[in-house]
PDB file of C-alpha atoms in Angstrom:
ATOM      1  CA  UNK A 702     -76.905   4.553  12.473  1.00 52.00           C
ATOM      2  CA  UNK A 703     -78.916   4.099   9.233  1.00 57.00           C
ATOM      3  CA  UNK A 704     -79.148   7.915   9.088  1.00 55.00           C
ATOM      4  CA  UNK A 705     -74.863   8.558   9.461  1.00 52.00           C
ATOM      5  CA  UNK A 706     -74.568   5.253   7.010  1.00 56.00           C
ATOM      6  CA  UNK A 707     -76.226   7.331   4.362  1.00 60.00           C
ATOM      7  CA  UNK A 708     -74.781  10.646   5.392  1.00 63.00           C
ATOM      8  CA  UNK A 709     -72.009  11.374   2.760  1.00 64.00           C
ATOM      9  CA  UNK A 710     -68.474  11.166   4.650  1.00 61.00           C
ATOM     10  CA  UNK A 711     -67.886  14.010   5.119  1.00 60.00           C
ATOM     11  CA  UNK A 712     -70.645  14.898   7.161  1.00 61.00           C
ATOM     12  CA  UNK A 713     -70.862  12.217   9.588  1.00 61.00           C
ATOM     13  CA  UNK A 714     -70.223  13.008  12.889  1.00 61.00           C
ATOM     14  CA  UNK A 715     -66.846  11.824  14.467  1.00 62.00           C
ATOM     15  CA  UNK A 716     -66.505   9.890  17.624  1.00 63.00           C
ATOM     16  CA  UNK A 717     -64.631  11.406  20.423  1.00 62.00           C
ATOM     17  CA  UNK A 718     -61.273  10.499  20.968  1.00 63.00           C
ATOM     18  CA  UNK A 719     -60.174   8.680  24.360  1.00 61.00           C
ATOM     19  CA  UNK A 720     -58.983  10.830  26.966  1.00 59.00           C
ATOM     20  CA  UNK A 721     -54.831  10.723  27.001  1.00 56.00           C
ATOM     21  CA  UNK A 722     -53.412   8.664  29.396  1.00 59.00           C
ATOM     22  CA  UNK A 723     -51.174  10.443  31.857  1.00 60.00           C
ATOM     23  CA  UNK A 724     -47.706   8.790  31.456  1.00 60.00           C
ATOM     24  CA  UNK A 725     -45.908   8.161  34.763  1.00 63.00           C
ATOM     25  CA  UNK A 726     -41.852   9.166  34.606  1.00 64.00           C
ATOM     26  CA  UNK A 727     -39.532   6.107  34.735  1.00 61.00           C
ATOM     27  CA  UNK A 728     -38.527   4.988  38.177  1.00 64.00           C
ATOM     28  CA  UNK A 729     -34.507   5.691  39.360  1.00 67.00           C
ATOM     29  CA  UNK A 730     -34.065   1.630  39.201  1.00 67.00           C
ATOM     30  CA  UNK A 731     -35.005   1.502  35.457  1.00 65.00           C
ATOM     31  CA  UNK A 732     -32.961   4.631  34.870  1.00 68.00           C
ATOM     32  CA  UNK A 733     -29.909   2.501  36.848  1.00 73.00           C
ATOM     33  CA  UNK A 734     -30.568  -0.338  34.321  1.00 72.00           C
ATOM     34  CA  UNK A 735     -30.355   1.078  31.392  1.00 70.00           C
ATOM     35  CA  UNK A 736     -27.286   3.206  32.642  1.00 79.00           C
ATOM     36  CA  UNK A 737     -25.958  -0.082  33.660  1.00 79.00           C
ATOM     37  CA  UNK A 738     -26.274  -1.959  30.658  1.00 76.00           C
ATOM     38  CA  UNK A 739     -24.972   1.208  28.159  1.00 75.00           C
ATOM     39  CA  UNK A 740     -21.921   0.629  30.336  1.00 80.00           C
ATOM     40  CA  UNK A 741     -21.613  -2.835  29.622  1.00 77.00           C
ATOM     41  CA  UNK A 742     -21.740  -2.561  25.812  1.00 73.00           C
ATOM     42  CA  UNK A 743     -18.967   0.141  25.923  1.00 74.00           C
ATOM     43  CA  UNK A 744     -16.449  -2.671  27.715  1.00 73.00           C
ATOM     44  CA  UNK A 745     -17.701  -5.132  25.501  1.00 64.00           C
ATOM     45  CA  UNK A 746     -16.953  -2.772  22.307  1.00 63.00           C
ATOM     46  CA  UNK A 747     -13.386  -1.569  23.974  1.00 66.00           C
ATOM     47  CA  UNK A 748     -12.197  -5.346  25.005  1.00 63.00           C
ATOM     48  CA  UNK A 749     -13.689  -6.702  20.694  1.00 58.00           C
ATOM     49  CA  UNK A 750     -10.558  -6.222  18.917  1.00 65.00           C
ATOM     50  CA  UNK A 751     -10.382  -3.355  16.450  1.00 68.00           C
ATOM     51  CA  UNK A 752     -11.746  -4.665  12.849  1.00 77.00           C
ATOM     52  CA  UNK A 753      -8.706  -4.037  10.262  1.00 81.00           C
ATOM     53  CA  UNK A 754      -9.188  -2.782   7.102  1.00 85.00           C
ATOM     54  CA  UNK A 755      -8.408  -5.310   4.348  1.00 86.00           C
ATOM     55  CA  UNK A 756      -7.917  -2.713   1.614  1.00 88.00           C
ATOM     56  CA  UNK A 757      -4.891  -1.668   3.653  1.00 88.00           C
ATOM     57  CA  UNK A 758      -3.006  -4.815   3.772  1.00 91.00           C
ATOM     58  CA  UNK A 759       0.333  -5.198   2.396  1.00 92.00           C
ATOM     59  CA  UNK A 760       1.003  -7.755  -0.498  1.00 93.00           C
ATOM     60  CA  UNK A 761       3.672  -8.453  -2.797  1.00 94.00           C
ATOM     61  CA  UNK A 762       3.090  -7.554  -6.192  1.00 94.00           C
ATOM     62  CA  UNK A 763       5.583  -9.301  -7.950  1.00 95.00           C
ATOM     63  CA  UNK A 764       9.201 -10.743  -7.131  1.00 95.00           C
ATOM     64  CA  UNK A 765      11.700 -10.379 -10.105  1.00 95.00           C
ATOM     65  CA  UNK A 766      14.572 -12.400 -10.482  1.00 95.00           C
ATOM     66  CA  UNK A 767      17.349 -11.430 -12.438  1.00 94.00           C
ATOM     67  CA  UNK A 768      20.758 -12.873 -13.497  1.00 93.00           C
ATOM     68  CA  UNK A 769      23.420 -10.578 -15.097  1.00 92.00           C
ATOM     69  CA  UNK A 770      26.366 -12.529 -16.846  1.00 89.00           C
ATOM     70  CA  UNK A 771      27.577  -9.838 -19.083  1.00 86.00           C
ATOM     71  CA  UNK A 772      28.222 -11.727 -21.980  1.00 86.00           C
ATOM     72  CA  UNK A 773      26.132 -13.740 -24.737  1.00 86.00           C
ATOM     73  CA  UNK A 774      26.788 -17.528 -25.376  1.00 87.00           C
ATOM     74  CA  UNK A 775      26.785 -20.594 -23.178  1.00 90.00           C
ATOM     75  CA  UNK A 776      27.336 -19.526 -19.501  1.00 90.00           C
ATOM     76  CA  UNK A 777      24.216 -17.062 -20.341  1.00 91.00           C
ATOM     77  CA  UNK A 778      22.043 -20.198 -21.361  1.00 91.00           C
ATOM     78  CA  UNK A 779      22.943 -21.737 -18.422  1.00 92.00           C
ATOM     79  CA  UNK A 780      22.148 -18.947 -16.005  1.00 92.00           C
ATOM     80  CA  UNK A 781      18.446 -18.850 -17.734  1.00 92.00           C
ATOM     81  CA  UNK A 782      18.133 -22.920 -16.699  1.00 92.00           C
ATOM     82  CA  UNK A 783      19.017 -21.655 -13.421  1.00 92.00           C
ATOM     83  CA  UNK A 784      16.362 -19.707 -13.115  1.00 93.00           C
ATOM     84  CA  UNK A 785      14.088 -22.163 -15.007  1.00 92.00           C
ATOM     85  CA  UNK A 786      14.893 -24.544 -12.542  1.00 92.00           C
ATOM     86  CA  UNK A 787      14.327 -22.151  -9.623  1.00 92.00           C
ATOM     87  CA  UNK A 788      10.972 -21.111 -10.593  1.00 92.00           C
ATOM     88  CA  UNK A 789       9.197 -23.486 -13.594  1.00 91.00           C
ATOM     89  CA  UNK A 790       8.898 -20.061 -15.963  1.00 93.00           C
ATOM     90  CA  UNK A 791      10.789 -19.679 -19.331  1.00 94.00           C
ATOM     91  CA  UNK A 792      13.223 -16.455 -18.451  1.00 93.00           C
ATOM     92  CA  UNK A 793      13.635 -13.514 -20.511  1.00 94.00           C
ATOM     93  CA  UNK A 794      17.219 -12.337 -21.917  1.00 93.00           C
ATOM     94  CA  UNK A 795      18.059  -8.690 -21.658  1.00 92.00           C
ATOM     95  CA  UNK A 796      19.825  -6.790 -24.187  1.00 91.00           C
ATOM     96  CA  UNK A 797      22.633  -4.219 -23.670  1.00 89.00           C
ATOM     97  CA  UNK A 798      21.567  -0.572 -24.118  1.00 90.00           C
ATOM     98  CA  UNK A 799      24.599   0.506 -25.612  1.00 89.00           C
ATOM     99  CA  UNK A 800      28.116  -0.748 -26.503  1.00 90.00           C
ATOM    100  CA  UNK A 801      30.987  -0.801 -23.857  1.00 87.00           C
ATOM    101  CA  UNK A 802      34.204  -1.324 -25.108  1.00 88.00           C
ATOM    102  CA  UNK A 803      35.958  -2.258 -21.474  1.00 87.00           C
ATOM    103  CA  UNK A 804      33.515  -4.976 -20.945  1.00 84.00           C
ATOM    104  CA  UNK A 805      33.225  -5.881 -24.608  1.00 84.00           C
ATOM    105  CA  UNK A 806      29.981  -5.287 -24.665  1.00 85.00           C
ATOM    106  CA  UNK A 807      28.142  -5.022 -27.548  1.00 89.00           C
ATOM    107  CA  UNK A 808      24.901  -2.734 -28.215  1.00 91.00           C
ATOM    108  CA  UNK A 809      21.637  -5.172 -28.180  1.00 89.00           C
ATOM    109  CA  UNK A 810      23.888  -8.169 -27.341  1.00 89.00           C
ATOM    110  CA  UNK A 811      22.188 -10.613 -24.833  1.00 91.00           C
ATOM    111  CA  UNK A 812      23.911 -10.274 -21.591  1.00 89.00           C
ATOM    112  CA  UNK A 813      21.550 -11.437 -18.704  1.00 92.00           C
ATOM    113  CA  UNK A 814      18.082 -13.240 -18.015  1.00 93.00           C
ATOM    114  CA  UNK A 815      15.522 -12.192 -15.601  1.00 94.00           C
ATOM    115  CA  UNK A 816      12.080 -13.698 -14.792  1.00 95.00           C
ATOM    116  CA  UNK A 817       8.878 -11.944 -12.939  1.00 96.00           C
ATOM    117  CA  UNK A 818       7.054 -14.435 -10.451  1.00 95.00           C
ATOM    118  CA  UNK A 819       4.011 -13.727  -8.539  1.00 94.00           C
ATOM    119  CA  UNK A 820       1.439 -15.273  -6.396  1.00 92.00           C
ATOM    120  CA  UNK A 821       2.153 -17.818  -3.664  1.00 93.00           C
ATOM    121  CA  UNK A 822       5.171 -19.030  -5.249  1.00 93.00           C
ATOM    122  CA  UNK A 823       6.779 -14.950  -5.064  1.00 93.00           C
ATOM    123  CA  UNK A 824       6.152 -16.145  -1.706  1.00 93.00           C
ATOM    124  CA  UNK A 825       8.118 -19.148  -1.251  1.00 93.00           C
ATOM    125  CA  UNK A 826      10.866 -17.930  -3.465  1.00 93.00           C
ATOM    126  CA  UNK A 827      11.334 -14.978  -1.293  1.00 93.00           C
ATOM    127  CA  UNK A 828      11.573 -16.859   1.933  1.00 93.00           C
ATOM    128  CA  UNK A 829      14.513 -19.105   0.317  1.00 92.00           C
ATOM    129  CA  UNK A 830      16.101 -16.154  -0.354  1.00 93.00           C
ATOM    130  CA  UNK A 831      15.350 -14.845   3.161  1.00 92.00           C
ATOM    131  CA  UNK A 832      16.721 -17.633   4.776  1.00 92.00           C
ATOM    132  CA  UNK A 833      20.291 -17.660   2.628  1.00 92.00           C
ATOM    133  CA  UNK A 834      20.382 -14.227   4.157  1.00 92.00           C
ATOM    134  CA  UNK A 835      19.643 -14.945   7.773  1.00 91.00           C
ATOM    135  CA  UNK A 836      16.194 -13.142   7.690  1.00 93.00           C
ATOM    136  CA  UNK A 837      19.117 -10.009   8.007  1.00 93.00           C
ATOM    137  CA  UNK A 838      18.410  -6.531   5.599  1.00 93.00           C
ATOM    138  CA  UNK A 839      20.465  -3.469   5.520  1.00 92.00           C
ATOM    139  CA  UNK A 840      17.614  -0.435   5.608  1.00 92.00           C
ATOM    140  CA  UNK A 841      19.464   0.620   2.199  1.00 92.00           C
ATOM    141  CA  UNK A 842      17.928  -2.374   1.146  1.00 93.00           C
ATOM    142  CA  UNK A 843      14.602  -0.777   0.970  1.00 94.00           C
ATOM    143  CA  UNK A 844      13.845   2.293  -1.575  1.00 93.00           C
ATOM    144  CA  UNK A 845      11.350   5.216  -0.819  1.00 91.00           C
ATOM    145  CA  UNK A 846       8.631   3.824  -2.615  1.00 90.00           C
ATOM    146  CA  UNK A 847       8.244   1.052  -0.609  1.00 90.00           C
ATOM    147  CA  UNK A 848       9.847  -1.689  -2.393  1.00 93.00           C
ATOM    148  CA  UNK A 849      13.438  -3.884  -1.544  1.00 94.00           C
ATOM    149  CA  UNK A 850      15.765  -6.009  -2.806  1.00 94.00           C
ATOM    150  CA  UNK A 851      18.967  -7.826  -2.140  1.00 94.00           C
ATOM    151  CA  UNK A 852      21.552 -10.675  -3.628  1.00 93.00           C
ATOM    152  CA  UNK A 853      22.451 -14.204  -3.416  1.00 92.00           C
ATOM    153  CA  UNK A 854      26.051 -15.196  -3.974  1.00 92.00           C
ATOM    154  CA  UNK A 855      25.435 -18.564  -4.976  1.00 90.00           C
ATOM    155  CA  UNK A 856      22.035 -19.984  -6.382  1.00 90.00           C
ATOM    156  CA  UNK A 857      22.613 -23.953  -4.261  1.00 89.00           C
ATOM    157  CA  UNK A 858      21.707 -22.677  -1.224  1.00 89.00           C
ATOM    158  CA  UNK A 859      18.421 -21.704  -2.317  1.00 89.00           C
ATOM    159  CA  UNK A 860      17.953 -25.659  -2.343  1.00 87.00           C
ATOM    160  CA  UNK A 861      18.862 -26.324  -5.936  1.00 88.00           C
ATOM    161  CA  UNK A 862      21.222 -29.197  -6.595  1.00 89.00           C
ATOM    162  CA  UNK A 863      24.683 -28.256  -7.877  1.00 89.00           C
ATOM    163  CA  UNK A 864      25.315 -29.353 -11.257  1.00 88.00           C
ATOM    164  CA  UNK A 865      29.159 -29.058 -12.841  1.00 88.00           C
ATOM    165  CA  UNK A 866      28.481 -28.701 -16.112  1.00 88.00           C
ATOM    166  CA  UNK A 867      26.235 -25.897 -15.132  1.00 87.00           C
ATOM    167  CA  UNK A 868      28.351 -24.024 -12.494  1.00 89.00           C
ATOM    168  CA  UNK A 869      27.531 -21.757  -9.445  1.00 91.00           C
ATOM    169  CA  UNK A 870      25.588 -18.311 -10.300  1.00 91.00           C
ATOM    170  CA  UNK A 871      24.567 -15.673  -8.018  1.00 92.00           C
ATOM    171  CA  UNK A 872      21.105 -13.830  -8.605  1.00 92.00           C
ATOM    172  CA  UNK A 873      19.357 -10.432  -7.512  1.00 93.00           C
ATOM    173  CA  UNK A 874      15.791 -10.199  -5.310  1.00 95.00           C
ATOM    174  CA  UNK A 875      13.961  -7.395  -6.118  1.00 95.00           C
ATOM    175  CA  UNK A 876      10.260  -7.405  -4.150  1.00 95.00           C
ATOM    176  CA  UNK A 877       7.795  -5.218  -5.420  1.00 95.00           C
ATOM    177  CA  UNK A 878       5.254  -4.279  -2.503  1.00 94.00           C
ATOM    178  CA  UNK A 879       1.268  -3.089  -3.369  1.00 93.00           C
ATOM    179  CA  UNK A 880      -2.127  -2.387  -1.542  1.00 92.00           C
ATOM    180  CA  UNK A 881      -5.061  -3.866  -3.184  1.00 91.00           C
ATOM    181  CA  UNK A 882      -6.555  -1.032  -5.538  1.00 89.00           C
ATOM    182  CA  UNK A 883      -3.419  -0.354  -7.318  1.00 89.00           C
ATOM    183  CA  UNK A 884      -5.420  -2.325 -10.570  1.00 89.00           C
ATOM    184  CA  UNK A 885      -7.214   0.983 -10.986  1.00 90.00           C
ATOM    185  CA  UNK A 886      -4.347   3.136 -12.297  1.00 90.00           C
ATOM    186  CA  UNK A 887      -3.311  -0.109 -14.471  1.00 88.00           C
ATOM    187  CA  UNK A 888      -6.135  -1.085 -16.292  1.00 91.00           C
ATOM    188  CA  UNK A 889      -7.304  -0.391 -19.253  1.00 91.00           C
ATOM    189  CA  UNK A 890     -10.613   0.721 -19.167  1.00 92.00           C
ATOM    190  CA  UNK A 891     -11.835   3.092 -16.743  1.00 91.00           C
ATOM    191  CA  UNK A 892      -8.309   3.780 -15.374  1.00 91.00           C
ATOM    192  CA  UNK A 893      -8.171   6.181 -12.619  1.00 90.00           C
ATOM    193  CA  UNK A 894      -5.739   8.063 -10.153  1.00 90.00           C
ATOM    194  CA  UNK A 895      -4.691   6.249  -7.227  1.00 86.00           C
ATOM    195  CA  UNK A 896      -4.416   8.300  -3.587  1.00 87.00           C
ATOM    196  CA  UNK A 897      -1.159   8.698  -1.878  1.00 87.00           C
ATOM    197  CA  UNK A 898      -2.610   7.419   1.070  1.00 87.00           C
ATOM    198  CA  UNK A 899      -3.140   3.962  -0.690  1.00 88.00           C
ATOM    199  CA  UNK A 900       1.189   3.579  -1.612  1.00 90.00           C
ATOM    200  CA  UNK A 901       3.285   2.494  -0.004  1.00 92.00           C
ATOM    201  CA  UNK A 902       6.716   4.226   1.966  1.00 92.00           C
ATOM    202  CA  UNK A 903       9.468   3.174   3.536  1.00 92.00           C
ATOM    203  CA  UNK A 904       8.609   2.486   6.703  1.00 92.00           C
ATOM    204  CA  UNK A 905       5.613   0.549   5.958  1.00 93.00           C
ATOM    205  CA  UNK A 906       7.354  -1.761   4.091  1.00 93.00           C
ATOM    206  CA  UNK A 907      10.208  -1.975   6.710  1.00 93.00           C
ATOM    207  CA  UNK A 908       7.276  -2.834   9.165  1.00 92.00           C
ATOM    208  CA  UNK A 909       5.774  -5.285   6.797  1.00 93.00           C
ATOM    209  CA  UNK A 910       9.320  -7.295   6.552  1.00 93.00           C
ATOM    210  CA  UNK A 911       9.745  -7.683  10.162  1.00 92.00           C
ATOM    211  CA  UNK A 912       6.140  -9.024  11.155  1.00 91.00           C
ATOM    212  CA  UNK A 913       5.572 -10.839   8.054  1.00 92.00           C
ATOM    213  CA  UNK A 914       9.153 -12.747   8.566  1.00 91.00           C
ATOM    214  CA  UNK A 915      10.182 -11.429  11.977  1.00 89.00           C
ATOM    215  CA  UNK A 916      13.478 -10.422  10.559  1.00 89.00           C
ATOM    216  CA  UNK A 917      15.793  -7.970  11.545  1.00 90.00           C
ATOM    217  CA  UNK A 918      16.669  -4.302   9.694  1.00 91.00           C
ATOM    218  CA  UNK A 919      20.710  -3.153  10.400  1.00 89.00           C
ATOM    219  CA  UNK A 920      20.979   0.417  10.424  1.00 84.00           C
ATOM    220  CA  UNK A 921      17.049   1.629  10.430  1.00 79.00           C
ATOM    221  CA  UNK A 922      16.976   5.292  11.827  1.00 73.00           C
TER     222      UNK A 922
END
């Protein structure tokens, strides 16, 4: 040993390796096992319900609420408290494009209000406004791109006390319907294309309106 110790090494002498072991072949029973538990796994796997992806999950954007009186002056301020009162936002007046004679309307005159709500209270909005109509849509309610809208005759039944000196006004619902990801092709920095897989049709939308609110589409093909 002394000898091999102070044998540089590379020329000591290398032990023997141990004879291989023969390995016996699995037995049918464990082969049954393992066969049996694969099986297993599979119903397992087929009864777990399938995961869903979140990034395809319908949301409202945005619910706009809009007012048109035609005309400028009192019964226009008190369509914007309407709305003020509906949602807790200060509205925004919109102008006339151009002058019409037969309405006398004037170019850039203030003729309506409208106000953009989003979040939870979009939410609750829109199911007020559901519920005047009966949870009922026409499917010309819905556009291609996914989004719909309808109108309210008279703003009290959305739960708002009358007031006389303020009168009854009747109000359009326009829903604006998004996946998550749509931020990409906003934004300012790093803004990007969005797939056509990620927008949103039709259909989807009509599909999102009756689980989301279980309501009813007249006239869907």
């Amino acid at each position: 040993t002394t000898a091999e110790q102070q044998c540089p090494p590379h020329q000591r002498r290398r032990r023997p390796r141990p004879e291989s072991r023969t390995i016996r072949p699995p037995s049918p029973m464990a082969d049954k096992k393992v066969e049996a538990a694969v099986q297993a796994d599979k119903k397992v796997e087929a009864a777990a319900p399938a995961k869903e992806n979140p990034m395809r999950k319908l949301r409202i954007a945005k619910l706009c609420l809009n007012i048109c009186v035609g005309e400028s002056g009192d019964r226009l301020t008190r369509a914007a408290k309407v709305l003020e009162t509906l949602t807790g936002q200060q509205p925004v007046f919109s102008k006339a494009r151009y002058t019409v004679r037969t309405f006398s309307i004037r170019r850039n005159e203030k003729i309506g209000c409208h106000v953009t709500v989003r979040g939870q209270k979009a939410s609750d909005i829109l199911e007020k406004g559901l519920k005047v109509k009966d949870f009922e849509l026409r499917a010309e309610n819905f556009s291609t791109s996914g989004n719909f809208g309808f109108g309210v005759q008279e703003h009290i039944d959305l739960g708002i006390k009358y007031d006389p000196h303020v009168g009854i006004y009747g109000m359009d619902f326009y829903v604006v319907l998004e996946r998550p990801g749509m931020r990409v092709s906003r934004r300012k920095h790093a803004t990007n294309h969005v797939g056509r897989r990620q927008l949103v049709n039709k259909a989807e939308a009509v599909k999102w309106f009756e689980q989301t609110y279980e309501g009813v589409v007249v006239g869907k093909k």
